[in-house]
Tab-separated table of C-alpha atoms and ligand atoms in Angstrom:
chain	number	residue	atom	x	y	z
A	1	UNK	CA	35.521	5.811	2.083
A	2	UNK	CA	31.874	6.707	1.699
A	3	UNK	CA	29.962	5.024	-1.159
A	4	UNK	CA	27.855	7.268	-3.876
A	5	UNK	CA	25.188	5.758	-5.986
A	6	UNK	CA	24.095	7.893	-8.676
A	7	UNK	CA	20.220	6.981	-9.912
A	8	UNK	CA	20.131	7.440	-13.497
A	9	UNK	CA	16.388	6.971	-15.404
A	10	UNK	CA	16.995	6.438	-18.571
A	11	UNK	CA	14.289	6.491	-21.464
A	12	UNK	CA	15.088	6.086	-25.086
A	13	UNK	CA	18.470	7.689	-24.138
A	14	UNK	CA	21.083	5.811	-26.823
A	15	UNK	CA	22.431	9.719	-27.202
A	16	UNK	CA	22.891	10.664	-23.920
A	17	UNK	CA	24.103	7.431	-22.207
A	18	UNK	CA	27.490	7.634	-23.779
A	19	UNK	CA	28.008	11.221	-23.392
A	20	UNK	CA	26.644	11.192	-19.235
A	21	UNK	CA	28.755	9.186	-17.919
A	22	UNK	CA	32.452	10.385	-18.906
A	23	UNK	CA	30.976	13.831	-17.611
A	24	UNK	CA	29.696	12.439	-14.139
A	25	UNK	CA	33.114	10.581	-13.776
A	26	UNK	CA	35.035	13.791	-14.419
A	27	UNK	CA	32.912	15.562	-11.860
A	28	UNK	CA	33.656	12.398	-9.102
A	29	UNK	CA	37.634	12.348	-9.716
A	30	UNK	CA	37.526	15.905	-7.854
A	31	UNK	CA	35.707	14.254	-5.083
A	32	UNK	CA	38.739	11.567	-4.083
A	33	UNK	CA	36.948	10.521	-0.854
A	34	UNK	CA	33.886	9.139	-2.119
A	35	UNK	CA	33.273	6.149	-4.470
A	36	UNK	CA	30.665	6.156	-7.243
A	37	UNK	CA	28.317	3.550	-7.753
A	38	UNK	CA	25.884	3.988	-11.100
A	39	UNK	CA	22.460	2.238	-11.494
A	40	UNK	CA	21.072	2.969	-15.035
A	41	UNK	CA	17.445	2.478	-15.054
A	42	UNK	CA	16.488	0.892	-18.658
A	43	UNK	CA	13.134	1.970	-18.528
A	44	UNK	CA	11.890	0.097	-21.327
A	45	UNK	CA	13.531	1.736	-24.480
A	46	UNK	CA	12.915	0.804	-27.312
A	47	UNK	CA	16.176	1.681	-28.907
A	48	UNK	CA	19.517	0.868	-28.393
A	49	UNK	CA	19.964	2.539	-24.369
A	50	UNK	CA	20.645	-0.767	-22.741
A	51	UNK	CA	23.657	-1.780	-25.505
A	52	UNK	CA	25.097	1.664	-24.580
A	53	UNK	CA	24.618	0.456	-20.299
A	54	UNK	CA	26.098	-2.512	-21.344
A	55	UNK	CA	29.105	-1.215	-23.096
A	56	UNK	CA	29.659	1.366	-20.596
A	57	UNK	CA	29.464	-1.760	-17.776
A	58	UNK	CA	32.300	-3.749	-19.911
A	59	UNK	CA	34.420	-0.840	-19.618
A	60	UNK	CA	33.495	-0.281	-15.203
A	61	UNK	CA	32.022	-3.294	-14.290
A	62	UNK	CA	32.922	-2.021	-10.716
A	63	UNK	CA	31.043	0.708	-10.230
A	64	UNK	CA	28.513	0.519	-13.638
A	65	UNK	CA	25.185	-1.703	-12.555
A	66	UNK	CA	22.010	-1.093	-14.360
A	67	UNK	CA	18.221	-2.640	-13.864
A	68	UNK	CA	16.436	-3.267	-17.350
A	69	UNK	CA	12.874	-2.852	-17.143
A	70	UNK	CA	10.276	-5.575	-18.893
A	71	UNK	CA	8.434	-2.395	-20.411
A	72	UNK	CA	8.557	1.282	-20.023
A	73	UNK	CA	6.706	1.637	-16.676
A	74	UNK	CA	7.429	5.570	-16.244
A	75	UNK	CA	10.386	7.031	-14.388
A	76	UNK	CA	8.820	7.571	-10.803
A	77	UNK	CA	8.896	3.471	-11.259
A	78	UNK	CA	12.592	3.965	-12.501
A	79	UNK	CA	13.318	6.512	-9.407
A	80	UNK	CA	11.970	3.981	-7.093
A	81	UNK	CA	13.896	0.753	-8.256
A	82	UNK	CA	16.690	2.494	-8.439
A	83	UNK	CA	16.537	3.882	-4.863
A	84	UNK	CA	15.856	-0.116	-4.123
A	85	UNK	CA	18.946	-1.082	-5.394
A	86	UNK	CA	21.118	1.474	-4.260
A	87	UNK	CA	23.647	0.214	-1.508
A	88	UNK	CA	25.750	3.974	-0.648
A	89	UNK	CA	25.684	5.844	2.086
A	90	UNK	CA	24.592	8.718	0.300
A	91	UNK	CA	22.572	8.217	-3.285
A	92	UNK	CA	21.459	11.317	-5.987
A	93	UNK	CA	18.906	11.264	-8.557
A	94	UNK	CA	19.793	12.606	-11.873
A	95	UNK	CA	18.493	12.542	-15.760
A	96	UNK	CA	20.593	11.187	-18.111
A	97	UNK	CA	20.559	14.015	-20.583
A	98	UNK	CA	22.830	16.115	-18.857
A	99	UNK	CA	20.136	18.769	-17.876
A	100	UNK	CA	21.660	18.031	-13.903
A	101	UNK	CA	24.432	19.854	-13.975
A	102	UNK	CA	26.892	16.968	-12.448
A	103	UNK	CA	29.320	20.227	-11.505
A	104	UNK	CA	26.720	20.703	-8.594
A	105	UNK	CA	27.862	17.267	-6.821
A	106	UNK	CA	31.024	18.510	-4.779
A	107	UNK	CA	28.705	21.493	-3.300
A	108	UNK	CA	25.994	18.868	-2.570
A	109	UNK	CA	28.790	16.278	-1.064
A	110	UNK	CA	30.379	19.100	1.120
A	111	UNK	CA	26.699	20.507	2.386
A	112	UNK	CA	25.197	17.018	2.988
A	113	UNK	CA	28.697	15.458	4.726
A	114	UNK	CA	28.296	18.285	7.547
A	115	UNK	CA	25.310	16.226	9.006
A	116	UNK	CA	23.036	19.689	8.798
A	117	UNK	CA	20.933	18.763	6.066
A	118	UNK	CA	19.220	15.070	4.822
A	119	UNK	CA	18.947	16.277	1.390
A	120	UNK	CA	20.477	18.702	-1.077
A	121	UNK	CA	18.018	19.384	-4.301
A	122	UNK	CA	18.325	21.555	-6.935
A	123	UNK	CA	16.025	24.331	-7.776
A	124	UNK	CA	15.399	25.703	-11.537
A	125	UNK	CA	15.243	29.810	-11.490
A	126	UNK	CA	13.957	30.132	-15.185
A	127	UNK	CA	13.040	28.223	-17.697
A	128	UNK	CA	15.012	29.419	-20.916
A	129	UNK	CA	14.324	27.264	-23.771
A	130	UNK	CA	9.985	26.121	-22.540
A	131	UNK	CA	7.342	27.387	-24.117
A	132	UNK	CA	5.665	30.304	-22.508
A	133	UNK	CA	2.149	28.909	-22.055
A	134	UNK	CA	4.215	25.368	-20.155
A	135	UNK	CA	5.802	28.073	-17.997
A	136	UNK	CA	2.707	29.576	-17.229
A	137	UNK	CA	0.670	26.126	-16.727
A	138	UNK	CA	3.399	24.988	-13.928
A	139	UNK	CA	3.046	28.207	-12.390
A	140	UNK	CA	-0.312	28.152	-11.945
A	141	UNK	CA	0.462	24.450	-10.838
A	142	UNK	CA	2.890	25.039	-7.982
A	143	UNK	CA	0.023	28.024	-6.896
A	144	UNK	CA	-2.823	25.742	-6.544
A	145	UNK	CA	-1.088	22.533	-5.408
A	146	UNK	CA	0.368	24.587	-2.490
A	147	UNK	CA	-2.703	26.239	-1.461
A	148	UNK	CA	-4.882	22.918	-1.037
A	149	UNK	CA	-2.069	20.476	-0.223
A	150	UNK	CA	-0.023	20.641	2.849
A	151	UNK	CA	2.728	19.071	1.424
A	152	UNK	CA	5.194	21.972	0.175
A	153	UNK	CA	5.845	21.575	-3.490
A	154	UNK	CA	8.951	23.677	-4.248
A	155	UNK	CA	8.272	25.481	-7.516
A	156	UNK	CA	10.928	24.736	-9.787
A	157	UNK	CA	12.257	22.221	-8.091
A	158	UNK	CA	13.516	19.009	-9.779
A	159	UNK	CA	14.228	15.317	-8.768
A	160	UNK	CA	17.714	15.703	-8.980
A	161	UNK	CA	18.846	15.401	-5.578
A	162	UNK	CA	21.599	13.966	-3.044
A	163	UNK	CA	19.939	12.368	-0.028
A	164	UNK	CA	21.382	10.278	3.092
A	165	UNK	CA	20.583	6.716	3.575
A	166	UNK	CA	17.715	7.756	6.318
A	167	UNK	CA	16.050	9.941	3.704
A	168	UNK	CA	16.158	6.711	1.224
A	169	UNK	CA	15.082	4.951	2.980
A	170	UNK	CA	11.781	7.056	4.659
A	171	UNK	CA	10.960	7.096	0.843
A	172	UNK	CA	11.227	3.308	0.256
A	173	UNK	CA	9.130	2.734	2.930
A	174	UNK	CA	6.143	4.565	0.697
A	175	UNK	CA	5.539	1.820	-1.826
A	176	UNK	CA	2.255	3.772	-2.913
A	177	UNK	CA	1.427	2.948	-6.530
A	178	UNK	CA	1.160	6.836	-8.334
A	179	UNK	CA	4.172	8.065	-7.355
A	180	UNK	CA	4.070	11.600	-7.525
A	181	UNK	CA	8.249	12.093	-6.102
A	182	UNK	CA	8.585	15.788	-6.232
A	183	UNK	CA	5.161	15.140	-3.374
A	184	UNK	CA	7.122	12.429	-1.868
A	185	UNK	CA	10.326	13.681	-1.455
A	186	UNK	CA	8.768	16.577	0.134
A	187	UNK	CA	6.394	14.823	2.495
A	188	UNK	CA	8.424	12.960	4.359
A	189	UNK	CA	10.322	15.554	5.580
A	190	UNK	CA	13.658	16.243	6.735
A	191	UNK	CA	15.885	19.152	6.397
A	192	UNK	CA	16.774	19.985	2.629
A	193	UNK	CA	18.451	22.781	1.188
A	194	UNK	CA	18.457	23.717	-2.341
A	195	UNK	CA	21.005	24.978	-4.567
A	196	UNK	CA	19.749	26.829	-7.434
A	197	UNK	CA	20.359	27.407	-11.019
A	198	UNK	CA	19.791	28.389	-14.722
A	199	UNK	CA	17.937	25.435	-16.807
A	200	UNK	CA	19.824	23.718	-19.120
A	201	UNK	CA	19.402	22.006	-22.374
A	202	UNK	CA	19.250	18.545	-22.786
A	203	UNK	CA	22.361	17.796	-24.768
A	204	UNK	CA	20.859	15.105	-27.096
A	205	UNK	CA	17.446	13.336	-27.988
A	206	UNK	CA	14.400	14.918	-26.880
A	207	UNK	CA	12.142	15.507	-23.855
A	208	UNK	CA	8.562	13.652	-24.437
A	209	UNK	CA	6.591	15.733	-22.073
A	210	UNK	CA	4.130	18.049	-23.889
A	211	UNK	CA	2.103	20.380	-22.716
A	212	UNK	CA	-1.010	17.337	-21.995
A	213	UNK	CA	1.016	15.125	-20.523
A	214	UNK	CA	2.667	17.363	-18.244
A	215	UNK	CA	-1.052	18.751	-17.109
A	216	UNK	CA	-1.852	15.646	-16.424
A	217	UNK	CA	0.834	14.913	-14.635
A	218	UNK	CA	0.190	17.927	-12.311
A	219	UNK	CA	-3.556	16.841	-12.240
A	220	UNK	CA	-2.323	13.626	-10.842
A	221	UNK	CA	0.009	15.305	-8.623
A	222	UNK	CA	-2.924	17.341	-6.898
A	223	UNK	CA	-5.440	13.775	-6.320
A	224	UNK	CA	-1.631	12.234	-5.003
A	225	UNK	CA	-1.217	15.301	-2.607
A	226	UNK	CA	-4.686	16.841	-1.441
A	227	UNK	CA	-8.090	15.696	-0.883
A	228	UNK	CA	-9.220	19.450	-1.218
A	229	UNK	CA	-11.062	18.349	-4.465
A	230	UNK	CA	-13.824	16.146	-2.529
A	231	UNK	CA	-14.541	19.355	-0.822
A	232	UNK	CA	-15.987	20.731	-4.439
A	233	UNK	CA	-18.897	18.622	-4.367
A	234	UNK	CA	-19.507	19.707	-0.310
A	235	UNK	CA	-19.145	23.483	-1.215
A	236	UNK	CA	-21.296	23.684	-4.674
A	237	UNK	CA	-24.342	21.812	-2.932
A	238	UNK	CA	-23.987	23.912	-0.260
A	239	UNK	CA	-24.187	27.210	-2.322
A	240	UNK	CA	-26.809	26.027	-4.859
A	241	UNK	CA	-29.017	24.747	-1.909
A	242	UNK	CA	-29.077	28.676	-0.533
A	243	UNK	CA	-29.596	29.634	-3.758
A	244	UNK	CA	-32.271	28.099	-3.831
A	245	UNK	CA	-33.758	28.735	-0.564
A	246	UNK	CA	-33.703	32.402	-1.714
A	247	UNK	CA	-35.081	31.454	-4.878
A	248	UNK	CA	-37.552	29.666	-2.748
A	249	UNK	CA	-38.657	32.719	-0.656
A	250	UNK	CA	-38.932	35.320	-3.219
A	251	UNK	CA	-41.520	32.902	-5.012
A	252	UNK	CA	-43.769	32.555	-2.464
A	253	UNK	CA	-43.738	36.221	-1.452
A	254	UNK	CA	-44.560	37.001	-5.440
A	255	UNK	CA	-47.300	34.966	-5.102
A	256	UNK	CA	-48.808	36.143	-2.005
A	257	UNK	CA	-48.317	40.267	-3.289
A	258	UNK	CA	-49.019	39.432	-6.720
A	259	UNK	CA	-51.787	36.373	-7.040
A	260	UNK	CA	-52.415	36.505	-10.945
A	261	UNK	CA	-48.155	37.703	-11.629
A	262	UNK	CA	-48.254	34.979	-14.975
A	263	UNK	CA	-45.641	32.524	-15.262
A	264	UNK	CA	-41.900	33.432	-16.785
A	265	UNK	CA	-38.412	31.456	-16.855
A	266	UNK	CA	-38.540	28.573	-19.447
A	267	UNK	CA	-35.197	29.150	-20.733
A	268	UNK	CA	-34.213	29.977	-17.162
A	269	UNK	CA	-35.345	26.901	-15.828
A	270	UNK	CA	-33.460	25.208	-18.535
A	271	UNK	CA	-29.760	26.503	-17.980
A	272	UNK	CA	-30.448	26.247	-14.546
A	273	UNK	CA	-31.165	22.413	-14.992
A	274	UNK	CA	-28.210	21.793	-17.617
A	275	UNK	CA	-26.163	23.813	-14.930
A	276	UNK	CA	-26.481	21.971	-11.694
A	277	UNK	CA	-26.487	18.716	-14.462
A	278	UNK	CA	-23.211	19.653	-14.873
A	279	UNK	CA	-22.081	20.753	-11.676
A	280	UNK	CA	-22.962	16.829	-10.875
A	281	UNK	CA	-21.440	15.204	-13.498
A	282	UNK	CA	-18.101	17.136	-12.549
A	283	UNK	CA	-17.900	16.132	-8.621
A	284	UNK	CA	-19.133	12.172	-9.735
A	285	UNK	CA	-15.866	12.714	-12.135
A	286	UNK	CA	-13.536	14.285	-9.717
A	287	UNK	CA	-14.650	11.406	-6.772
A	288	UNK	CA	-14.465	8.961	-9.893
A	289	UNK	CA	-10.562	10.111	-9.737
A	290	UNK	CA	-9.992	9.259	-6.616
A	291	UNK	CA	-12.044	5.838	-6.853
A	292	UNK	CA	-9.735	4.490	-9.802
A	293	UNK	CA	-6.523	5.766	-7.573
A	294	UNK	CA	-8.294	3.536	-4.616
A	295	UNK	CA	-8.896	0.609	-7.052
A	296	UNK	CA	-5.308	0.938	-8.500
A	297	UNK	CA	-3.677	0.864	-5.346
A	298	UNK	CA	-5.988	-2.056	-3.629
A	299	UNK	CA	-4.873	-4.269	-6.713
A	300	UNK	CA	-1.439	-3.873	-5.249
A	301	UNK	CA	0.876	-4.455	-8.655
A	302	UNK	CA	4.463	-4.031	-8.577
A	303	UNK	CA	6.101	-0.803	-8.852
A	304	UNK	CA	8.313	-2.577	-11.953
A	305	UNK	CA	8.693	-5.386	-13.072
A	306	UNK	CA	12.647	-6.135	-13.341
A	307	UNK	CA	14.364	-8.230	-16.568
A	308	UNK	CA	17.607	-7.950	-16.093
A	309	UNK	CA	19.900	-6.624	-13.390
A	310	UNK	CA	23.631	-6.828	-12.860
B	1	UDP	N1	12.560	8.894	-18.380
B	1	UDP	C1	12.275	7.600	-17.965
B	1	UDP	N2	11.065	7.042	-18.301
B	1	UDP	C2	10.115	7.707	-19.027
B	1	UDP	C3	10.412	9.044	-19.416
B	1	UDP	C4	11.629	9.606	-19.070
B	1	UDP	O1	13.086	6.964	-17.306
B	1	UDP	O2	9.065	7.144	-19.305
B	1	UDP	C5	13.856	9.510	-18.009
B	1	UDP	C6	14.615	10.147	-19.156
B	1	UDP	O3	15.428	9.206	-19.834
B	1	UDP	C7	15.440	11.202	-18.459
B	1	UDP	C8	14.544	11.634	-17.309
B	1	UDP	O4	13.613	10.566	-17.117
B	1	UDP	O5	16.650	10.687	-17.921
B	1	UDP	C9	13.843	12.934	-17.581
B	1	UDP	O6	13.141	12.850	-18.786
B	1	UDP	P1	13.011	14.072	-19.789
B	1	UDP	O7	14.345	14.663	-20.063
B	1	UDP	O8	12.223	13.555	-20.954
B	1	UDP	O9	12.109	15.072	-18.936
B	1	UDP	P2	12.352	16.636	-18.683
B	1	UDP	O10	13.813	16.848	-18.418
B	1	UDP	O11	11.885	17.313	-19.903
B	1	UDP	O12	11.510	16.920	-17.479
B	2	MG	MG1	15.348	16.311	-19.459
């Protein structure tokens, strides 16, 4: 018998806990030949999640395990220790609120068990339910991020997954501090097919991504996944140094055809100044970016830092 964990982040999730995992058990009764194992990720909540792990571990201390975080450390760092402490054979990624439809894991099972693919995802085809202008932000997200990174980034796609132990364990062996996962997942490879569907609702609590969080979330998602940004600075001194080489010429050749032409461009001078000012100030910001993510990662602090596990 082949061993399944199930990765569950869980954030300020006393609703959903409860209500997940009767409908992930129903879903693994129809698949008799493989045996569930459940890591709840306590990522810090600060209400009553880890009671409800707790009681649900009293009533399947078998197959129930959870990790309790000492503080809420974000759930790429929940992803990550619970890939750590998953034992299966095979192991899938999944929220807790029930917006994974668990009806997807016997299709994922029977795709991944044929040894074609390494990882079976899930792929959202609309987004009933979002707000237009987040819609049209991760659009334009998925556009840019794929045209300066050459990792793929698979719009729509989302962390919920089935993977085989190889794939796991490629990922655990990038301990990199800003864990961007939908990059990850995607840049180290293998063969992964994804299933699609129609978003779902989250059947309790609420989601506590807005619209700035997820930007920057996709802003650190780009300085994770592409270096194209550095280029900026390369490519704006380049243009505004033939600028003003032309502006250079055309000068001169005033002055020689037209000696007493009187002097113009005060308030010219002065955008032009505040311009390239800012121009400046923008590529010391963006390599300032990429600096902190250097210092971050050089300071080399855990992932997590683990309370409780059973
Ligand atoms: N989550 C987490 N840590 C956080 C935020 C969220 O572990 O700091 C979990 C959350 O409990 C849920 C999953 O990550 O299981 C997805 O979160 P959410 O539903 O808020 O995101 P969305 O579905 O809107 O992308
Ligand atoms: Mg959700």
């Amino acid at each position: 018998m082949k061993k399944l964990s199930i990765i569950v982040p869980c954030y300020n999730e006393e609703e959903s806990v409860p209500l997940f995992y009767p409908a992930v058990n129903k879903v693994m009764d129809t698949i008799p030949d493989l045996e569930p194992e459940y890591w709840f990720i306590n990522d810090g909540s600060k209400d009553n999640t880890l009671k409800e792990i707790k009681e649900l571990r009293k009533k399947d201390p078998e197959h129930v395990h959870f990790v309790s975080f000492s503080r809420n450390f974000g759930k790429e760092s929940a992803l990550y220790a619970g890939l750590q402490a998953a034992t299966g054979d095979y192991v899938v990624v999944m929220d807790v609120d029930l917006q994974d439809p668990p009806k997807f894991l016997p299709q994922m099972y029977d795709l991944i068990k044929t040894g074609e693919y390494d990882c079976i995802g899930t792929r959202r085809v609309d987004r009933t339910g979002e707000a237009k202008f987040k819609s049209f932000l991760s659009d334009m997200f998925y556009k840019v991020v794929n045209k300066i990174s050459d990792t793929e980034i698979v719009p729509g796609a989302r962390d919920y997954r089935m993977m085989t132990r190889q794939m796991v364990d490629a990922v655990l062996n990038m301990p990199e501090y800003n864990r961007f996962s939908k990059g990850i997942f995607s840049w180290v490879g293998f063969k992964t097919k994804y299933l699609d569907y129609h978003n779902v609702e989250r059947v309790a609590g609420e989601s506590d991504w807005n619209t700035w969080k997820l930007f920057k979330y996709a802003m650190d998602g780009i300085a994770d996944f592409s270096q194209a940004p550095l280029n900026l600075a390369v490519w704006i001194g380049t243009g505004s140094f033939i600028l003003s080489l032309i502006g250079l010429i055309a000068v001169i050749i005033r002055r020689v055809l037209y000696p007493d032409s009187s002097i113009f461009g005060w308030a010219s001078m002065v955008c032009i100044i505040l311009l390239l000012g800012g121009l400046q100030l923008l590529c010391i910001g963006i390599l300032g970016k990429y600096i902190g993510r250097v210092y971050i990662q050089v300071k080399n602090r855990p992932i997590y830092i683990i309370k409780e596990k059973k």
